Amino acid sequence: MSKGRFHNKNKNRNKQISPEQSVQAAIEAGSKAKKEDLFRPVEDLKLDENLLGYLKAGRINILADLACRDFQQMYKIQNIGRKQCLLIAGALSKFGIKFAKETQQDNNKPQQRDTKDRNRDTQRANNDKRNSGNVDASEQFSKKNKNNFENAKLNQYLSKLYNGLTMSEILMGRRERPATEKIEREALTEKSLVKFCRKGKWGYKDWKGNVIVAPQYEEAFGFSEERGCVEMDGKLGYIDRNNNLVIDFKYDCANSFSEGLASVTVGEKSGYIDPDGNQVVDFIYDIATPFSGGKAIVRLDDRWGVLSRETLSVFWR
């Protein structure tokens, strides 16, 4: 449903840490590499220029910044996936450095075997209780925790499931189109601007590859409806195609403009603004998606609804 991407920002991501703190974090994560190697700049890994740019954009400056992270934490960096992590891991191995999860797994192997034995003994004891027809309080507590965990997973699944559905699909509880739908990118035109990265900074080029906005931002997102969402000092704002700041850097999360409005987040609550930065919908929602076909999906206190672009009223499910 989204015409633009939803750009989440972790609040802790804004906090800058020193190289010494990164090295200490890597050591606490179990790294046994030499300190002088942990202080090495990421350029020593001899990675592809684009991959190096992604790391720099994600505030990865020295090898210790990698040694204190695991794969899941690396995936939060834009354009970094499993393939890129494996390439980085191979380059790190030349200096005897591993990602944090690999190191912790090596250190915890004996403990994992002990845990496996204890789990097997517990399972046998529980089987004996079932055979005798007795279910104690600890088993009931375990079932309750399992149900809570499954409910949390279900809520996460539904959040993804409802995103992109029509109002009828949500209210009637049925899907009116195939489960998988190929997303086609809009063809480039003379008015199109495409983001690009150079030396860890982002800017925009036109459809012929000419630089329109020089790379100067920590991140740049899809340019839509004469507005580009960009990041500076950990906050998001909007520029026009002449690189004039139209909406100040004050949002923690932001969305590309769609149908004249953009969903933005301050703190933990989301609302909608117009191209001039005026608040159109109050910041009350836990989730607010971009408009598509005159509708947007919102969530408030575990309730899902459809927000009408015409009336700005919500039909609650």
mmCIF file of N, CA and C in Angstrom, residues 228-308:
data_model
loop_
_atom_site.group_PDB
_atom_site.id
_atom_site.type_symbol
_atom_site.label_atom_id
_atom_site.label_comp_id
_atom_site.label_asym_id
_atom_site.label_seq_id
_atom_site.Cartn_x
_atom_site.Cartn_y
_atom_site.Cartn_z
ATOM 1 N N GLY A 228 11.558 15.873 -0.572
ATOM 2 C CA GLY A 228 12.465 14.774 -0.265
ATOM 3 C C GLY A 228 12.696 14.704 1.236
ATOM 4 N N CYS A 229 12.543 13.519 1.799
ATOM 5 C CA CYS A 229 12.752 13.328 3.238
ATOM 6 C C CYS A 229 14.230 13.030 3.486
ATOM 7 N N VAL A 230 14.891 13.834 4.322
ATOM 8 C CA VAL A 230 16.323 13.676 4.577
ATOM 9 C C VAL A 230 16.592 13.742 6.086
ATOM 10 N N GLU A 231 17.746 13.194 6.461
ATOM 11 C CA GLU A 231 18.117 13.134 7.881
ATOM 12 C C GLU A 231 19.354 13.981 8.152
ATOM 13 N N MET A 232 19.324 14.699 9.264
ATOM 14 C CA MET A 232 20.465 15.495 9.703
ATOM 15 C C MET A 232 20.502 15.462 11.235
ATOM 16 N N ASP A 233 21.645 15.066 11.785
ATOM 17 C CA ASP A 233 21.821 14.988 13.244
ATOM 18 C C ASP A 233 20.749 14.106 13.899
ATOM 19 N N GLY A 234 20.399 13.013 13.218
ATOM 20 C CA GLY A 234 19.470 12.051 13.789
ATOM 21 C C GLY A 234 18.005 12.433 13.707
ATOM 22 N N LYS A 235 17.667 13.567 13.097
ATOM 23 C CA LYS A 235 16.281 13.991 12.943
ATOM 24 C C LYS A 235 15.934 14.088 11.454
ATOM 25 N N LEU A 236 14.644 13.955 11.144
ATOM 26 C CA LEU A 236 14.176 13.959 9.766
ATOM 27 C C LEU A 236 13.411 15.234 9.443
ATOM 28 N N GLY A 237 13.634 15.736 8.225
ATOM 29 C CA GLY A 237 12.919 16.899 7.717
ATOM 30 C C GLY A 237 12.720 16.745 6.224
ATOM 31 N N TYR A 238 12.268 17.809 5.546
ATOM 32 C CA TYR A 238 11.964 17.733 4.115
ATOM 33 C C TYR A 238 12.602 18.905 3.371
ATOM 34 N N ILE A 239 13.116 18.609 2.168
ATOM 35 C CA ILE A 239 13.677 19.647 1.290
ATOM 36 C C ILE A 239 12.905 19.640 -0.026
ATOM 37 N N ASP A 240 13.058 20.746 -0.799
ATOM 38 C CA ASP A 240 12.517 20.756 -2.153
ATOM 39 C C ASP A 240 13.636 20.403 -3.131
ATOM 40 N N ARG A 241 13.344 20.410 -4.439
ATOM 41 C CA ARG A 241 14.339 19.969 -5.414
ATOM 42 C C ARG A 241 15.486 20.971 -5.569
ATOM 43 N N ASN A 242 15.338 22.156 -4.987
ATOM 44 C CA ASN A 242 16.436 23.129 -4.991
ATOM 45 C C ASN A 242 17.250 23.074 -3.700
ATOM 46 N N ASN A 243 17.007 22.047 -2.896
ATOM 47 C CA ASN A 243 17.719 21.824 -1.634
ATOM 48 C C ASN A 243 17.392 22.890 -0.590
ATOM 49 N N ASN A 244 16.234 23.517 -0.714
ATOM 50 C CA ASN A 244 15.772 24.427 0.330
ATOM 51 C C ASN A 244 15.066 23.619 1.417
ATOM 52 N N LEU A 245 15.395 23.915 2.672
ATOM 53 C CA LEU A 245 14.747 23.219 3.781
ATOM 54 C C LEU A 245 13.334 23.766 3.940
ATOM 55 N N VAL A 246 12.337 22.931 3.616
ATOM 56 C CA VAL A 246 10.936 23.344 3.654
ATOM 57 C C VAL A 246 10.308 23.025 5.006
ATOM 58 N N ILE A 247 10.637 21.842 5.551
ATOM 59 C CA ILE A 247 10.115 21.417 6.855
ATOM 60 C C ILE A 247 11.301 21.047 7.730
ATOM 61 N N ASP A 248 11.393 21.655 8.884
ATOM 62 C CA ASP A 248 12.575 21.552 9.738
ATOM 63 C C ASP A 248 12.832 20.117 10.198
ATOM 64 N N PHE A 249 14.089 19.841 10.603
ATOM 65 C CA PHE A 249 14.498 18.540 11.116
ATOM 66 C C PHE A 249 13.997 18.388 12.558
ATOM 67 N N LYS A 250 12.850 17.707 12.710
ATOM 68 C CA LYS A 250 12.287 17.568 14.057
ATOM 69 C C LYS A 250 11.539 16.256 14.271
ATOM 70 N N TYR A 251 11.563 15.365 13.279
ATOM 71 C CA TYR A 251 10.797 14.131 13.384
ATOM 72 C C TYR A 251 11.713 12.935 13.636
ATOM 73 N N ASP A 252 11.219 11.985 14.438
ATOM 74 C CA ASP A 252 11.967 10.760 14.724
ATOM 75 C C ASP A 252 11.743 9.705 13.645
ATOM 76 N N CYS A 253 10.583 9.701 13.038
ATOM 77 C CA CYS A 253 10.256 8.826 11.913
ATOM 78 C C CYS A 253 9.528 9.663 10.871
ATOM 79 N N ALA A 254 9.624 9.248 9.619
ATOM 80 C CA ALA A 254 8.968 10.027 8.571
ATOM 81 C C ALA A 254 8.657 9.138 7.382
ATOM 82 N N ASN A 255 7.752 9.623 6.547
ATOM 83 C CA ASN A 255 7.285 8.903 5.381
ATOM 84 C C ASN A 255 7.308 9.840 4.192
ATOM 85 N N SER A 256 7.503 9.328 2.990
ATOM 86 C CA SER A 256 7.409 10.158 1.800
ATOM 87 C C SER A 256 5.986 10.669 1.639
ATOM 88 N N PHE A 257 5.828 11.830 1.003
ATOM 89 C CA PHE A 257 4.502 12.398 0.800
ATOM 90 C C PHE A 257 3.699 11.550 -0.177
ATOM 91 N N SER A 258 2.421 11.381 0.129
ATOM 92 C CA SER A 258 1.509 10.608 -0.717
ATOM 93 C C SER A 258 0.122 11.212 -0.612
ATOM 94 N N GLU A 259 -0.456 11.582 -1.768
ATOM 95 C CA GLU A 259 -1.786 12.196 -1.810
ATOM 96 C C GLU A 259 -1.845 13.453 -0.953
ATOM 97 N N GLY A 260 -0.755 14.211 -0.949
ATOM 98 C CA GLY A 260 -0.740 15.512 -0.294
ATOM 99 C C GLY A 260 -0.427 15.516 1.180
ATOM 100 N N LEU A 261 -0.235 14.343 1.787
ATOM 101 C CA LEU A 261 0.077 14.262 3.208
ATOM 102 C C LEU A 261 1.214 13.276 3.434
ATOM 103 N N ALA A 262 1.916 13.443 4.563
ATOM 104 C CA ALA A 262 2.974 12.504 4.955
ATOM 105 C C ALA A 262 2.771 12.148 6.417
ATOM 106 N N SER A 263 2.904 10.865 6.726
ATOM 107 C CA SER A 263 2.823 10.445 8.128
ATOM 108 C C SER A 263 4.192 10.607 8.768
ATOM 109 N N VAL A 264 4.235 11.224 9.937
ATOM 110 C CA VAL A 264 5.485 11.481 10.651
ATOM 111 C C VAL A 264 5.290 11.113 12.123
ATOM 112 N N THR A 265 6.396 10.923 12.808
ATOM 113 C CA THR A 265 6.342 10.490 14.207
ATOM 114 C C THR A 265 7.227 11.374 15.062
ATOM 115 N N VAL A 266 6.711 11.772 16.203
ATOM 116 C CA VAL A 266 7.465 12.489 17.231
ATOM 117 C C VAL A 266 7.369 11.663 18.505
ATOM 118 N N GLY A 267 8.502 11.185 18.981
ATOM 119 C CA GLY A 267 8.484 10.299 20.137
ATOM 120 C C GLY A 267 7.896 8.961 19.762
ATOM 121 N N GLU A 268 6.763 8.605 20.377
ATOM 122 C CA GLU A 268 6.124 7.322 20.115
ATOM 123 C C GLU A 268 4.803 7.461 19.363
ATOM 124 N N LYS A 269 4.383 8.687 19.022
ATOM 125 C CA LYS A 269 3.079 8.888 18.404
ATOM 126 C C LYS A 269 3.207 9.469 16.992
ATOM 127 N N SER A 270 2.281 9.049 16.116
ATOM 128 C CA SER A 270 2.316 9.436 14.709
ATOM 129 C C SER A 270 1.080 10.238 14.330
ATOM 130 N N GLY A 271 1.274 11.122 13.340
ATOM 131 C CA GLY A 271 0.183 11.905 12.781
ATOM 132 C C GLY A 271 0.518 12.249 11.337
ATOM 133 N N TYR A 272 -0.154 13.257 10.773
ATOM 134 C CA TYR A 272 0.046 13.613 9.361
ATOM 135 C C TYR A 272 0.273 15.120 9.219
ATOM 136 N N ILE A 273 1.137 15.481 8.259
ATOM 137 C CA ILE A 273 1.422 16.881 7.958
ATOM 138 C C ILE A 273 1.220 17.132 6.465
ATOM 139 N N ASP A 274 1.035 18.439 6.115
ATOM 140 C CA ASP A 274 0.925 18.801 4.706
ATOM 141 C C ASP A 274 2.302 19.217 4.185
ATOM 142 N N PRO A 275 2.452 19.515 2.881
ATOM 143 C CA PRO A 275 3.772 19.843 2.308
ATOM 144 C C PRO A 275 4.445 21.074 2.907
ATOM 145 N N ASP A 276 3.691 21.900 3.636
ATOM 146 C CA ASP A 276 4.278 23.072 4.292
ATOM 147 C C ASP A 276 4.643 22.791 5.746
ATOM 148 N N GLY A 277 4.406 21.562 6.217
ATOM 149 C CA GLY A 277 4.744 21.202 7.589
ATOM 150 C C GLY A 277 3.639 21.446 8.594
ATOM 151 N N ASN A 278 2.457 21.852 8.124
ATOM 152 C CA ASN A 278 1.338 22.080 9.038
ATOM 153 C C ASN A 278 0.747 20.743 9.492
ATOM 154 N N GLN A 279 0.433 20.634 10.783
ATOM 155 C CA GLN A 279 -0.169 19.409 11.312
ATOM 156 C C GLN A 279 -1.624 19.320 10.875
ATOM 157 N N VAL A 280 -1.967 18.231 10.190
ATOM 158 C CA VAL A 280 -3.319 18.038 9.679
ATOM 159 C C VAL A 280 -4.069 17.011 10.516
ATOM 160 N N VAL A 281 -3.387 15.960 10.957
ATOM 161 C CA VAL A 281 -3.972 14.920 11.818
ATOM 162 C C VAL A 281 -3.139 14.863 13.093
ATOM 163 N N ASP A 282 -3.793 14.891 14.241
ATOM 164 C CA ASP A 282 -3.094 14.917 15.526
ATOM 165 C C ASP A 282 -2.172 13.719 15.701
ATOM 166 N N PHE A 283 -1.114 13.906 16.481
ATOM 167 C CA PHE A 283 -0.154 12.853 16.761
ATOM 168 C C PHE A 283 -0.683 11.984 17.910
ATOM 169 N N ILE A 284 -1.563 11.040 17.543
ATOM 170 C CA ILE A 284 -2.196 10.195 18.555
ATOM 171 C C ILE A 284 -2.052 8.712 18.246
ATOM 172 N N TYR A 285 -1.606 8.360 17.039
ATOM 173 C CA TYR A 285 -1.624 6.961 16.617
ATOM 174 C C TYR A 285 -0.294 6.261 16.917
ATOM 175 N N ASP A 286 -0.403 4.963 17.190
ATOM 176 C CA ASP A 286 0.796 4.145 17.389
ATOM 177 C C ASP A 286 1.433 3.789 16.057
ATOM 178 N N ILE A 287 0.613 3.597 15.033
ATOM 179 C CA ILE A 287 1.072 3.314 13.671
ATOM 180 C C ILE A 287 0.215 4.118 12.712
ATOM 181 N N ALA A 288 0.845 4.710 11.691
ATOM 182 C CA ALA A 288 0.116 5.447 10.655
ATOM 183 C C ALA A 288 0.849 5.255 9.329
ATOM 184 N N THR A 289 0.197 4.623 8.358
ATOM 185 C CA THR A 289 0.831 4.334 7.073
ATOM 186 C C THR A 289 0.531 5.446 6.074
ATOM 187 N N PRO A 290 1.263 5.504 4.940
ATOM 188 C CA PRO A 290 0.962 6.510 3.910
ATOM 189 C C PRO A 290 -0.408 6.263 3.279
ATOM 190 N N PHE A 291 -0.969 7.310 2.691
ATOM 191 C CA PHE A 291 -2.233 7.186 1.990
ATOM 192 C C PHE A 291 -2.026 6.533 0.625
ATOM 193 N N SER A 292 -2.995 5.707 0.239
ATOM 194 C CA SER A 292 -3.005 5.078 -1.081
ATOM 195 C C SER A 292 -4.459 4.824 -1.447
ATOM 196 N N GLY A 293 -4.869 5.365 -2.576
ATOM 197 C CA GLY A 293 -6.263 5.209 -2.975
ATOM 198 C C GLY A 293 -7.231 5.879 -2.030
ATOM 199 N N GLY A 294 -6.797 6.937 -1.361
ATOM 200 C CA GLY A 294 -7.673 7.676 -0.461
ATOM 201 C C GLY A 294 -7.811 7.085 0.922
ATOM 202 N N LYS A 295 -6.968 6.085 1.260
ATOM 203 C CA LYS A 295 -7.075 5.441 2.568
ATOM 204 C C LYS A 295 -5.693 5.214 3.169
ATOM 205 N N ALA A 296 -5.648 5.179 4.501
ATOM 206 C CA ALA A 296 -4.428 4.842 5.233
ATOM 207 C C ALA A 296 -4.808 3.957 6.409
ATOM 208 N N ILE A 297 -3.880 3.107 6.829
ATOM 209 C CA ILE A 297 -4.119 2.217 7.964
ATOM 210 C C ILE A 297 -3.521 2.851 9.220
ATOM 211 N N VAL A 298 -4.308 2.867 10.308
ATOM 212 C CA VAL A 298 -3.822 3.419 11.581
ATOM 213 C C VAL A 298 -4.114 2.419 12.704
ATOM 214 N N ARG A 299 -3.313 2.534 13.768
ATOM 215 C CA ARG A 299 -3.555 1.705 14.950
ATOM 216 C C ARG A 299 -3.480 2.585 16.193
ATOM 217 N N LEU A 300 -4.430 2.376 17.101
ATOM 218 C CA LEU A 300 -4.484 3.138 18.347
ATOM 219 C C LEU A 300 -4.927 2.185 19.459
ATOM 220 N N ASP A 301 -4.063 1.990 20.455
ATOM 221 C CA ASP A 301 -4.386 1.129 21.601
ATOM 222 C C ASP A 301 -4.860 -0.254 21.150
ATOM 223 N N ASP A 302 -4.075 -0.893 20.270
ATOM 224 C CA ASP A 302 -4.341 -2.258 19.787
ATOM 225 C C ASP A 302 -5.589 -2.360 18.914
ATOM 226 N N ARG A 303 -6.152 -1.244 18.482
ATOM 227 C CA ARG A 303 -7.285 -1.257 17.549
ATOM 228 C C ARG A 303 -6.811 -0.780 16.184
ATOM 229 N N TRP A 304 -7.242 -1.483 15.142
ATOM 230 C CA TRP A 304 -6.882 -1.116 13.777
ATOM 231 C C TRP A 304 -8.062 -0.396 13.123
ATOM 232 N N GLY A 305 -7.736 0.567 12.263
ATOM 233 C CA GLY A 305 -8.776 1.281 11.550
ATOM 234 C C GLY A 305 -8.291 1.796 10.217
ATOM 235 N N VAL A 306 -9.237 2.330 9.429
ATOM 236 C CA VAL A 306 -8.928 2.886 8.111
ATOM 237 C C VAL A 306 -9.224 4.382 8.144
ATOM 238 N N LEU A 307 -8.208 5.183 7.863
ATOM 239 C CA LEU A 307 -8.345 6.643 7.871
ATOM 240 C C LEU A 307 -8.683 7.124 6.467
ATOM 241 N N SER A 308 -9.768 7.876 6.344
ATOM 242 C CA SER A 308 -10.208 8.401 5.058
ATOM 243 C C SER A 308 -9.457 9.679 4.716
#
